């Protein structure tokens, strides 16, 4: 009780003292300045506001001292050289902040790095058929970084044998224990299974990604029968292609027909009367003359290398002639004006352009969606010279394939090699020593013996039907 009575008395004394100050000026109370700074007492029952610290407290941590600013951040970047056209490289900084590059030159990551923080630039995804390396790629950020150097070079080709050997025969087995007899055509489905037109065995074979070989369709006896699986019969299956739904199409060279195999193995005839000829028309009324290579576009149209012509079959089986006639030649031009000389194979790119291995003209031809034919690469004279498209030489090119970047790959019977043509038209040798043989290895140390067909999988790895084996070509990483 005594303390409670002293507090009002003290306050009264302070009020008298304040009155003596006279409300301002230089004279009077020496305590006026102090008293003016004292906060008003809270009303009875009030508590001290939270924002006013008690005596001895310090300012809250979230309030930085006067004059402080946020720590600085710095950009991380550099320069890229050697990236091939129509390809993409993915870089990472500190295993994150992915940056996709499609052109050479200066680059910078989107996320800056805080002061005195480490950075580390690495390759996330290599571009197709190239190897890129990083130099000056790590350090501690104390200023903007523009010294990271990324250099890309051509990847070497690793050739291996997926299945089969040099010895002909027939055996469903795994890897080198399997046997083929003149496999002329191959196709790869979206899951990486390889289908093989096993010409002399009159069968369609299937190879899993692990190299396990089975018979997909065909009894092994030359003949003609639409049926299921091994109850069906083929006679000289050559070209083969697979669509996005898993249907397999077969160009039957000796039966002059185009056959279709559903994903459950049911074999039917898509087009062809069985009599050699060149008649256009629906399904069984159309004629083919020793059809060889096949390709399928995104709309499900089937293209056929047939005699000296390129034929087209719609999904419902109607056959027309896209370019060429039954007369051989090498003339460029539109549609029936153009001439080919026993084209063995063809492929279609994502824009609908058809590339043709014009085998006996020693050239690669290109047909636009409008049917205009022009020479894409090769002088027309047999040879092995690399160079630009107009002066490079081929020797009996047997097949072509085009990847997602627009590179065209060519298998050559005469040179026992696989060649590559860039979108800019530069021709180089990808794999093969030029001497016939069956040897795995890197680049030109590997050997092929009459590589008949070349195809790509979804990852742009190459597969080659050669001699009595199926080979695989991947970039060396």
GROMACS .gro file of C-alpha atoms in nm:
model
  477
    1UNK     CA    1   0.000   0.000   0.000
    2UNK     CA    2   0.285   0.235   0.077
    3UNK     CA    3   0.436   0.198  -0.270
    4UNK     CA    4   0.102   0.263  -0.432
    5UNK     CA    5   0.064   0.597  -0.244
    6UNK     CA    6   0.415   0.714  -0.335
    7UNK     CA    7   0.356   0.685  -0.711
    8UNK     CA    8   0.076   0.951  -0.727
    9UNK     CA    9   0.282   1.183  -0.509
   10UNK     CA   10   0.583   1.147  -0.736
   11UNK     CA   11   0.374   1.220  -1.041
   12UNK     CA   12   0.229   1.531  -0.873
   13UNK     CA   13   0.578   1.655  -0.800
   14UNK     CA   14   0.676   1.607  -1.160
   15UNK     CA   15   0.374   1.803  -1.276
   16UNK     CA   16   0.464   2.097  -1.046
   17UNK     CA   17   0.818   2.092  -1.175
   18UNK     CA   18   0.694   2.091  -1.535
   19UNK     CA   19   0.466   2.387  -1.463
   20UNK     CA   20   0.764   2.577  -1.324
   21UNK     CA   21   0.938   2.538  -1.659
   22UNK     CA   22   0.696   2.784  -1.810
   23UNK     CA   23   0.624   2.571  -2.114
   24UNK     CA   24   0.949   2.646  -2.303
   25UNK     CA   25   1.232   2.895  -2.355
   26UNK     CA   26   1.588   2.891  -2.227
   27UNK     CA   27   1.524   2.971  -1.864
   28UNK     CA   28   1.376   2.768  -1.587
   29UNK     CA   29   1.379   2.392  -1.537
   30UNK     CA   30   1.686   2.198  -1.640
   31UNK     CA   31   1.487   1.875  -1.657
   32UNK     CA   32   1.238   1.986  -1.920
   33UNK     CA   33   1.420   1.823  -2.206
   34UNK     CA   34   1.433   1.494  -2.022
   35UNK     CA   35   1.069   1.503  -1.925
   36UNK     CA   36   0.957   1.586  -2.275
   37UNK     CA   37   1.119   1.266  -2.396
   38UNK     CA   38   0.942   1.044  -2.147
   39UNK     CA   39   0.655   0.852  -2.311
   40UNK     CA   40   0.307   0.911  -2.184
   41UNK     CA   41   0.197   0.661  -1.928
   42UNK     CA   42  -0.053   0.410  -2.054
   43UNK     CA   43  -0.406   0.431  -1.934
   44UNK     CA   44  -0.510   0.220  -1.639
   45UNK     CA   45  -0.522  -0.149  -1.747
   46UNK     CA   46  -0.320  -0.095  -2.065
   47UNK     CA   47  -0.007  -0.291  -2.130
   48UNK     CA   48   0.316  -0.169  -2.280
   49UNK     CA   49   0.285  -0.178  -2.664
   50UNK     CA   50   0.484  -0.463  -2.819
   51UNK     CA   51   0.667  -0.231  -3.057
   52UNK     CA   52   0.825  -0.041  -2.771
   53UNK     CA   53   1.113  -0.245  -2.628
   54UNK     CA   54   1.161  -0.263  -2.253
   55UNK     CA   55   1.467  -0.110  -2.096
   56UNK     CA   56   1.775  -0.306  -2.187
   57UNK     CA   57   1.615  -0.478  -2.487
   58UNK     CA   58   1.777  -0.460  -2.832
   59UNK     CA   59   1.609  -0.396  -3.167
   60UNK     CA   60   1.437  -0.700  -3.331
   61UNK     CA   61   1.663  -0.911  -3.558
   62UNK     CA   62   1.448  -0.844  -3.865
   63UNK     CA   63   1.537  -0.479  -3.860
   64UNK     CA   64   1.890  -0.449  -4.010
   65UNK     CA   65   2.114  -0.178  -3.872
   66UNK     CA   66   2.084   0.156  -4.044
   67UNK     CA   67   2.277   0.169  -4.375
   68UNK     CA   68   2.287  -0.210  -4.438
   69UNK     CA   69   2.176  -0.348  -4.784
   70UNK     CA   70   2.101  -0.698  -4.929
   71UNK     CA   71   2.413  -0.900  -5.030
   72UNK     CA   72   2.507  -0.858  -5.401
   73UNK     CA   73   2.448  -1.130  -5.664
   74UNK     CA   74   2.644  -1.204  -5.980
   75UNK     CA   75   2.565  -1.352  -6.324
   76UNK     CA   76   2.741  -1.673  -6.434
   77UNK     CA   77   2.814  -1.712  -6.805
   78UNK     CA   78   3.070  -1.754  -7.080
   79UNK     CA   79   3.095  -1.862  -7.444
   80UNK     CA   80   3.001  -2.172  -7.646
   81UNK     CA   81   3.186  -2.284  -7.959
   82UNK     CA   82   3.159  -2.581  -8.195
   83UNK     CA   83   2.791  -2.666  -8.148
   84UNK     CA   84   2.653  -2.820  -8.468
   85UNK     CA   85   2.351  -2.665  -8.633
   86UNK     CA   86   2.006  -2.800  -8.547
   87UNK     CA   87   2.131  -2.949  -8.220
   88UNK     CA   88   2.088  -2.852  -7.854
   89UNK     CA   89   2.314  -2.857  -7.551
   90UNK     CA   90   2.189  -2.845  -7.190
   91UNK     CA   91   2.419  -2.688  -6.928
   92UNK     CA   92   2.371  -2.695  -6.550
   93UNK     CA   93   2.495  -2.461  -6.280
   94UNK     CA   94   2.540  -2.624  -5.940
   95UNK     CA   95   2.349  -2.929  -6.071
   96UNK     CA   96   2.044  -2.708  -6.133
   97UNK     CA   97   1.939  -2.394  -6.322
   98UNK     CA   98   1.929  -2.578  -6.658
   99UNK     CA   99   2.020  -2.369  -6.961
  100UNK     CA  100   1.943  -2.499  -7.314
  101UNK     CA  101   2.163  -2.363  -7.592
  102UNK     CA  102   2.102  -2.400  -7.965
  103UNK     CA  103   2.357  -2.153  -8.103
  104UNK     CA  104   2.721  -2.071  -8.049
  105UNK     CA  105   2.826  -1.751  -7.872
  106UNK     CA  106   2.784  -1.585  -7.533
  107UNK     CA  107   2.552  -1.736  -7.273
  108UNK     CA  108   2.441  -1.658  -6.917
  109UNK     CA  109   2.241  -1.856  -6.664
  110UNK     CA  110   1.906  -1.714  -6.555
  111UNK     CA  111   1.968  -1.742  -6.179
  112UNK     CA  112   2.245  -1.521  -6.035
  113UNK     CA  113   2.476  -1.642  -5.758
  114UNK     CA  114   2.514  -1.464  -5.425
  115UNK     CA  115   2.839  -1.300  -5.320
  116UNK     CA  116   3.109  -1.544  -5.207
  117UNK     CA  117   2.898  -1.845  -5.317
  118UNK     CA  118   3.039  -2.133  -5.522
  119UNK     CA  119   2.930  -2.200  -5.883
  120UNK     CA  120   2.996  -2.512  -6.095
  121UNK     CA  121   2.898  -2.535  -6.463
  122UNK     CA  122   2.860  -2.887  -6.607
  123UNK     CA  123   2.707  -3.052  -6.914
  124UNK     CA  124   2.356  -3.182  -6.844
  125UNK     CA  125   2.269  -3.332  -7.185
  126UNK     CA  126   2.512  -3.372  -7.474
  127UNK     CA  127   2.396  -3.273  -7.825
  128UNK     CA  128   2.338  -3.541  -8.087
  129UNK     CA  129   2.664  -3.696  -8.210
  130UNK     CA  130   2.878  -3.438  -8.030
  131UNK     CA  131   3.079  -3.426  -7.707
  132UNK     CA  132   3.098  -3.093  -7.526
  133UNK     CA  133   3.339  -3.009  -7.243
  134UNK     CA  134   3.359  -2.721  -6.991
  135UNK     CA  135   3.669  -2.528  -6.888
  136UNK     CA  136   3.692  -2.249  -6.626
  137UNK     CA  137   3.358  -2.380  -6.508
  138UNK     CA  138   3.385  -2.349  -6.130
  139UNK     CA  139   3.484  -2.097  -5.864
  140UNK     CA  140   3.350  -1.853  -5.607
  141UNK     CA  141   3.143  -1.557  -5.721
  142UNK     CA  142   3.287  -1.220  -5.618
  143UNK     CA  143   3.191  -1.043  -5.944
  144UNK     CA  144   3.003  -1.123  -6.265
  145UNK     CA  145   3.156  -1.431  -6.433
  146UNK     CA  146   3.189  -1.447  -6.814
  147UNK     CA  147   3.493  -1.671  -6.849
  148UNK     CA  148   3.327  -2.015  -6.866
  149UNK     CA  149   3.430  -2.185  -7.191
  150UNK     CA  150   3.224  -2.467  -7.348
  151UNK     CA  151   3.367  -2.646  -7.654
  152UNK     CA  152   3.189  -2.909  -7.866
  153UNK     CA  153   3.353  -3.160  -8.101
  154UNK     CA  154   3.225  -3.445  -8.319
  155UNK     CA  155   3.164  -3.768  -8.128
  156UNK     CA  156   3.325  -4.086  -8.257
  157UNK     CA  157   3.109  -4.381  -8.360
  158UNK     CA  158   3.116  -4.700  -8.156
  159UNK     CA  159   3.018  -5.005  -8.364
  160UNK     CA  160   2.899  -5.322  -8.191
  161UNK     CA  161   2.713  -5.636  -8.298
  162UNK     CA  162   2.358  -5.658  -8.164
  163UNK     CA  163   2.280  -6.004  -8.301
  164UNK     CA  164   2.404  -6.256  -8.558
  165UNK     CA  165   2.746  -6.333  -8.697
  166UNK     CA  166   2.922  -6.368  -9.032
  167UNK     CA  167   2.790  -6.724  -9.068
  168UNK     CA  168   2.451  -6.754  -9.244
  169UNK     CA  169   2.178  -6.972  -9.101
  170UNK     CA  170   1.861  -6.967  -8.898
  171UNK     CA  171   1.852  -6.968  -8.518
  172UNK     CA  172   1.638  -6.784  -8.268
  173UNK     CA  173   1.874  -6.708  -7.982
  174UNK     CA  174   2.053  -6.420  -7.810
  175UNK     CA  175   2.324  -6.198  -7.955
  176UNK     CA  176   2.596  -6.374  -8.153
  177UNK     CA  177   2.426  -6.712  -8.109
  178UNK     CA  178   2.137  -6.602  -8.333
  179UNK     CA  179   2.159  -6.661  -8.707
  180UNK     CA  180   2.027  -6.470  -9.009
  181UNK     CA  181   2.054  -6.531  -9.383
  182UNK     CA  182   2.096  -6.210  -9.584
  183UNK     CA  183   1.897  -5.967  -9.372
  184UNK     CA  184   1.817  -5.688  -9.615
  185UNK     CA  185   1.588  -5.455  -9.420
  186UNK     CA  186   1.549  -5.337  -9.061
  187UNK     CA  187   1.311  -5.111  -8.868
  188UNK     CA  188   1.300  -4.994  -8.506
  189UNK     CA  189   0.982  -4.941  -8.304
  190UNK     CA  190   0.939  -4.671  -8.033
  191UNK     CA  191   1.038  -4.923  -7.763
  192UNK     CA  192   1.371  -5.005  -7.928
  193UNK     CA  193   1.276  -5.344  -8.072
  194UNK     CA  194   1.440  -5.411  -8.409
  195UNK     CA  195   1.245  -5.589  -8.684
  196UNK     CA  196   1.443  -5.765  -8.955
  197UNK     CA  197   1.340  -5.869  -9.306
  198UNK     CA  198   1.541  -6.193  -9.319
  199UNK     CA  199   1.545  -6.231  -9.698
  200UNK     CA  200   1.672  -6.584  -9.757
  201UNK     CA  201   1.496  -6.721  -9.449
  202UNK     CA  202   1.162  -6.577  -9.571
  203UNK     CA  203   1.087  -6.463  -9.218
  204UNK     CA  204   1.037  -6.145  -9.020
  205UNK     CA  205   1.252  -6.155  -8.707
  206UNK     CA  206   1.238  -5.943  -8.392
  207UNK     CA  207   1.530  -5.840  -8.171
  208UNK     CA  208   1.470  -5.697  -7.824
  209UNK     CA  209   1.699  -5.421  -7.690
  210UNK     CA  210   1.877  -5.697  -7.496
  211UNK     CA  211   1.957  -5.883  -7.821
  212UNK     CA  212   1.705  -6.167  -7.788
  213UNK     CA  213   1.601  -6.284  -8.137
  214UNK     CA  214   1.266  -6.449  -8.214
  215UNK     CA  215   1.061  -6.511  -8.528
  216UNK     CA  216   0.781  -6.255  -8.554
  217UNK     CA  217   0.613  -6.387  -8.869
  218UNK     CA  218   0.674  -6.632  -9.152
  219UNK     CA  219   0.701  -7.008  -9.171
  220UNK     CA  220   1.040  -7.006  -9.339
  221UNK     CA  221   0.904  -7.166  -9.654
  222UNK     CA  222   0.892  -6.938  -9.958
  223UNK     CA  223   0.532  -6.873 -10.057
  224UNK     CA  224   0.236  -6.649 -10.003
  225UNK     CA  225  -0.016  -6.682  -9.721
  226UNK     CA  226  -0.193  -6.419  -9.512
  227UNK     CA  227  -0.224  -6.564  -9.163
  228UNK     CA  228  -0.097  -6.511  -8.810
  229UNK     CA  229   0.266  -6.532  -8.700
  230UNK     CA  230   0.460  -6.830  -8.828
  231UNK     CA  231   0.155  -6.961  -9.017
  232UNK     CA  232   0.197  -6.676  -9.268
  233UNK     CA  233   0.433  -6.707  -9.565
  234UNK     CA  234   0.665  -6.460  -9.740
  235UNK     CA  235   0.886  -6.479 -10.048
  236UNK     CA  236   1.192  -6.255 -10.041
  237UNK     CA  237   1.104  -5.992  -9.776
  238UNK     CA  238   1.330  -5.692  -9.834
  239UNK     CA  239   1.221  -5.352  -9.704
  240UNK     CA  240   1.056  -5.311  -9.366
  241UNK     CA  241   0.909  -5.023  -9.166
  242UNK     CA  242   0.711  -4.981  -8.845
  243UNK     CA  243   0.452  -4.713  -8.766
  244UNK     CA  244   0.379  -4.537  -8.437
  245UNK     CA  245   0.105  -4.789  -8.355
  246UNK     CA  246   0.343  -5.085  -8.386
  247UNK     CA  247   0.221  -5.212  -8.724
  248UNK     CA  248   0.503  -5.358  -8.933
  249UNK     CA  249   0.505  -5.318  -9.313
  250UNK     CA  250   0.707  -5.543  -9.544
  251UNK     CA  251   0.808  -5.494  -9.909
  252UNK     CA  252   0.800  -5.843 -10.053
  253UNK     CA  253   1.046  -5.839 -10.337
  254UNK     CA  254   0.963  -6.165 -10.513
  255UNK     CA  255   0.587  -6.167 -10.445
  256UNK     CA  256   0.559  -5.803 -10.567
  257UNK     CA  257   0.343  -5.714 -10.268
  258UNK     CA  258   0.336  -5.486  -9.963
  259UNK     CA  259   0.230  -5.677  -9.652
  260UNK     CA  260   0.116  -5.552  -9.310
  261UNK     CA  261   0.165  -5.722  -8.972
  262UNK     CA  262  -0.041  -5.600  -8.676
  263UNK     CA  263   0.107  -5.578  -8.324
  264UNK     CA  264  -0.045  -5.920  -8.247
  265UNK     CA  265   0.115  -6.079  -8.555
  266UNK     CA  266  -0.176  -6.091  -8.801
  267UNK     CA  267  -0.041  -6.071  -9.158
  268UNK     CA  268  -0.248  -5.918  -9.440
  269UNK     CA  269  -0.180  -5.772  -9.787
  270UNK     CA  270  -0.190  -5.393  -9.796
  271UNK     CA  271  -0.133  -5.351 -10.171
  272UNK     CA  272  -0.015  -5.538 -10.478
  273UNK     CA  273  -0.177  -5.791 -10.708
  274UNK     CA  274   0.122  -6.024 -10.703
  275UNK     CA  275   0.190  -5.970 -11.073
  276UNK     CA  276   0.491  -5.755 -11.164
  277UNK     CA  277   0.392  -5.418 -11.309
  278UNK     CA  278   0.355  -5.045 -11.241
  279UNK     CA  279  -0.022  -4.990 -11.225
  280UNK     CA  280  -0.153  -4.740 -10.972
  281UNK     CA  281  -0.484  -4.800 -10.800
  282UNK     CA  282  -0.649  -4.936 -10.486
  283UNK     CA  283  -0.508  -5.228 -10.288
  284UNK     CA  284  -0.500  -5.552 -10.481
  285UNK     CA  285  -0.539  -5.392 -10.824
  286UNK     CA  286  -0.210  -5.198 -10.795
  287UNK     CA  287   0.114  -5.350 -10.919
  288UNK     CA  288   0.476  -5.341 -10.805
  289UNK     CA  289   0.791  -5.463 -10.973
  290UNK     CA  290   1.041  -5.605 -10.721
  291UNK     CA  291   0.974  -5.348 -10.444
  292UNK     CA  292   1.264  -5.295 -10.205
  293UNK     CA  293   1.283  -5.014  -9.946
  294UNK     CA  294   0.997  -4.880  -9.732
  295UNK     CA  295   0.936  -4.568  -9.523
  296UNK     CA  296   0.636  -4.426  -9.337
  297UNK     CA  297   0.549  -4.061  -9.276
  298UNK     CA  298   0.374  -3.909  -8.974
  299UNK     CA  299   0.033  -3.945  -9.143
  300UNK     CA  300   0.073  -4.318  -9.200
  301UNK     CA  301   0.147  -4.300  -9.574
  302UNK     CA  302   0.384  -4.572  -9.692
  303UNK     CA  303   0.656  -4.489  -9.949
  304UNK     CA  304   0.807  -4.765 -10.162
  305UNK     CA  305   1.126  -4.779 -10.368
  306UNK     CA  306   0.997  -4.981 -10.664
  307UNK     CA  307   1.173  -5.048 -10.993
  308UNK     CA  308   1.285  -4.698 -11.108
  309UNK     CA  309   1.002  -4.525 -10.924
  310UNK     CA  310   0.897  -4.396 -10.585
  311UNK     CA  311   0.542  -4.508 -10.503
  312UNK     CA  312   0.307  -4.388 -10.230
  313UNK     CA  313   0.038  -4.590 -10.050
  314UNK     CA  314  -0.227  -4.416  -9.840
  315UNK     CA  315  -0.334  -4.573  -9.509
  316UNK     CA  316  -0.638  -4.725  -9.683
  317UNK     CA  317  -0.421  -4.889  -9.951
  318UNK     CA  318  -0.453  -4.658 -10.255
  319UNK     CA  319  -0.130  -4.662 -10.460
  320UNK     CA  320   0.006  -4.372 -10.670
  321UNK     CA  321   0.341  -4.283 -10.825
  322UNK     CA  322   0.515  -3.996 -10.650
  323UNK     CA  323   0.812  -3.964 -10.887
  324UNK     CA  324   0.990  -4.149 -11.166
  325UNK     CA  325   0.878  -4.393 -11.434
  326UNK     CA  326   0.970  -4.744 -11.544
  327UNK     CA  327   1.250  -4.592 -11.754
  328UNK     CA  328   1.583  -4.551 -11.575
  329UNK     CA  329   1.781  -4.227 -11.576
  330UNK     CA  330   1.909  -3.948 -11.352
  331UNK     CA  331   1.694  -3.650 -11.448
  332UNK     CA  332   1.582  -3.403 -11.182
  333UNK     CA  333   1.235  -3.256 -11.206
  334UNK     CA  334   0.879  -3.285 -11.085
  335UNK     CA  335   0.690  -3.612 -11.056
  336UNK     CA  336   0.699  -3.830 -11.367
  337UNK     CA  337   0.960  -3.607 -11.532
  338UNK     CA  338   1.223  -3.727 -11.282
  339UNK     CA  339   1.427  -4.041 -11.340
  340UNK     CA  340   1.593  -4.289 -11.101
  341UNK     CA  341   1.815  -4.591 -11.157
  342UNK     CA  342   1.720  -4.879 -10.925
  343UNK     CA  343   1.671  -4.687 -10.600
  344UNK     CA  344   1.701  -4.943 -10.320
  345UNK     CA  345   1.576  -4.747 -10.020
  346UNK     CA  346   1.427  -4.423  -9.893
  347UNK     CA  347   1.332  -4.232  -9.578
  348UNK     CA  348   1.103  -3.942  -9.480
  349UNK     CA  349   1.190  -3.646  -9.258
  350UNK     CA  350   0.955  -3.459  -9.022
  351UNK     CA  351   0.872  -3.205  -9.294
  352UNK     CA  352   0.760  -3.471  -9.542
  353UNK     CA  353   1.069  -3.461  -9.763
  354UNK     CA  354   1.165  -3.801  -9.904
  355UNK     CA  355   1.535  -3.891  -9.932
  356UNK     CA  356   1.623  -4.166 -10.180
  357UNK     CA  357   1.930  -4.388 -10.206
  358UNK     CA  358   1.952  -4.382 -10.586
  359UNK     CA  359   2.174  -4.687 -10.583
  360UNK     CA  360   2.283  -4.727 -10.944
  361UNK     CA  361   2.319  -4.350 -10.990
  362UNK     CA  362   2.561  -4.336 -10.694
  363UNK     CA  363   2.368  -4.041 -10.553
  364UNK     CA  364   2.128  -3.931 -10.281
  365UNK     CA  365   1.816  -3.762 -10.416
  366UNK     CA  366   1.554  -3.553 -10.237
  367UNK     CA  367   1.182  -3.526 -10.318
  368UNK     CA  368   0.981  -3.238 -10.174
  369UNK     CA  369   0.622  -3.294 -10.056
  370UNK     CA  370   0.516  -3.141 -10.389
  371UNK     CA  371   0.704  -3.416 -10.576
  372UNK     CA  372   1.000  -3.211 -10.702
  373UNK     CA  373   1.316  -3.423 -10.731
  374UNK     CA  374   1.669  -3.282 -10.698
  375UNK     CA  375   2.011  -3.425 -10.624
  376UNK     CA  376   2.096  -3.388 -10.255
  377UNK     CA  377   2.451  -3.530 -10.255
  378UNK     CA  378   2.690  -3.719 -10.480
  379UNK     CA  379   2.845  -3.649 -10.818
  380UNK     CA  380   2.684  -3.951 -10.982
  381UNK     CA  381   3.023  -4.116 -11.032
  382UNK     CA  382   3.117  -4.406 -10.804
  383UNK     CA  383   3.383  -4.313 -10.548
  384UNK     CA  384   3.452  -4.251 -10.181
  385UNK     CA  385   3.543  -3.882 -10.164
  386UNK     CA  386   3.415  -3.681  -9.867
  387UNK     CA  387   3.333  -3.314  -9.912
  388UNK     CA  388   3.040  -3.092  -9.986
  389UNK     CA  389   2.726  -3.241 -10.135
  390UNK     CA  390   2.813  -3.141 -10.491
  391UNK     CA  391   3.160  -3.299 -10.499
  392UNK     CA  392   3.128  -3.594 -10.257
  393UNK     CA  393   3.112  -3.942 -10.403
  394UNK     CA  394   2.921  -4.260 -10.312
  395UNK     CA  395   2.948  -4.616 -10.435
  396UNK     CA  396   2.617  -4.800 -10.461
  397UNK     CA  397   2.439  -4.631 -10.171
  398UNK     CA  398   2.185  -4.886 -10.050
  399UNK     CA  399   1.992  -4.707  -9.777
  400UNK     CA  400   1.930  -4.372  -9.611
  401UNK     CA  401   1.803  -4.257  -9.269
  402UNK     CA  402   1.744  -3.905  -9.135
  403UNK     CA  403   1.771  -3.803  -8.770
  404UNK     CA  404   1.583  -3.540  -8.568
  405UNK     CA  405   1.850  -3.278  -8.646
  406UNK     CA  406   1.832  -3.329  -9.022
  407UNK     CA  407   2.152  -3.532  -9.061
  408UNK     CA  408   2.124  -3.800  -9.331
  409UNK     CA  409   2.303  -4.133  -9.289
  410UNK     CA  410   2.392  -4.354  -9.586
  411UNK     CA  411   2.491  -4.720  -9.604
  412UNK     CA  412   2.716  -4.805  -9.900
  413UNK     CA  413   2.755  -5.143 -10.059
  414UNK     CA  414   3.058  -5.044 -10.267
  415UNK     CA  415   3.252  -4.870  -9.989
  416UNK     CA  416   3.143  -5.100  -9.702
  417UNK     CA  417   3.087  -4.788  -9.493
  418UNK     CA  418   2.833  -4.563  -9.324
  419UNK     CA  419   2.849  -4.199  -9.435
  420UNK     CA  420   2.692  -3.889  -9.280
  421UNK     CA  421   2.555  -3.580  -9.456
  422UNK     CA  422   2.495  -3.271  -9.239
  423UNK     CA  423   2.201  -3.035  -9.306
  424UNK     CA  424   2.458  -2.803  -9.467
  425UNK     CA  425   2.551  -3.080  -9.713
  426UNK     CA  426   2.892  -3.179  -9.573
  427UNK     CA  427   2.966  -3.549  -9.631
  428UNK     CA  428   3.198  -3.746  -9.400
  429UNK     CA  429   3.261  -4.110  -9.315
  430UNK     CA  430   3.102  -4.207  -8.984
  431UNK     CA  431   3.213  -4.571  -8.960
  432UNK     CA  432   3.376  -4.845  -9.166
  433UNK     CA  433   3.731  -4.903  -9.284
  434UNK     CA  434   3.630  -4.947  -9.647
  435UNK     CA  435   3.742  -5.311  -9.641
  436UNK     CA  436   3.473  -5.580  -9.625
  437UNK     CA  437   3.458  -5.760  -9.292
  438UNK     CA  438   3.279  -5.799  -8.962
  439UNK     CA  439   3.475  -5.618  -8.693
  440UNK     CA  440   3.345  -5.407  -8.407
  441UNK     CA  441   3.535  -5.095  -8.311
  442UNK     CA  442   3.541  -4.718  -8.320
  443UNK     CA  443   3.491  -4.523  -8.641
  444UNK     CA  444   3.703  -4.640  -8.930
  445UNK     CA  445   3.852  -4.930  -8.733
  446UNK     CA  446   3.517  -5.110  -8.759
  447UNK     CA  447   3.428  -5.319  -9.064
  448UNK     CA  448   3.106  -5.390  -9.255
  449UNK     CA  449   3.037  -5.633  -9.536
  450UNK     CA  450   2.777  -5.501  -9.780
  451UNK     CA  451   2.569  -5.292  -9.539
  452UNK     CA  452   2.219  -5.312  -9.689
  453UNK     CA  453   2.008  -5.101  -9.460
  454UNK     CA  454   2.051  -4.831  -9.196
  455UNK     CA  455   1.783  -4.716  -8.953
  456UNK     CA  456   1.754  -4.498  -8.640
  457UNK     CA  457   1.586  -4.552  -8.305
  458UNK     CA  458   1.407  -4.288  -8.095
  459UNK     CA  459   1.742  -4.182  -7.944
  460UNK     CA  460   1.903  -4.147  -8.291
  461UNK     CA  461   2.127  -4.450  -8.243
  462UNK     CA  462   2.194  -4.629  -8.573
  463UNK     CA  463   2.128  -4.990  -8.667
  464UNK     CA  464   2.276  -5.155  -8.976
  465UNK     CA  465   2.179  -5.476  -9.156
  466UNK     CA  466   2.506  -5.609  -9.293
  467UNK     CA  467   2.619  -5.952  -9.410
  468UNK     CA  468   2.438  -6.188  -9.170
  469UNK     CA  469   2.442  -5.964  -8.864
  470UNK     CA  470   2.264  -5.663  -8.720
  471UNK     CA  471   2.505  -5.396  -8.599
  472UNK     CA  472   2.449  -5.096  -8.372
  473UNK     CA  473   2.629  -4.760  -8.385
  474UNK     CA  474   2.628  -4.524  -8.088
  475UNK     CA  475   2.830  -4.210  -8.007
  476UNK     CA  476   3.132  -4.258  -7.784
  477UNK     CA  477   3.076  -4.061  -7.462
   0.00000   0.00000   0.00000
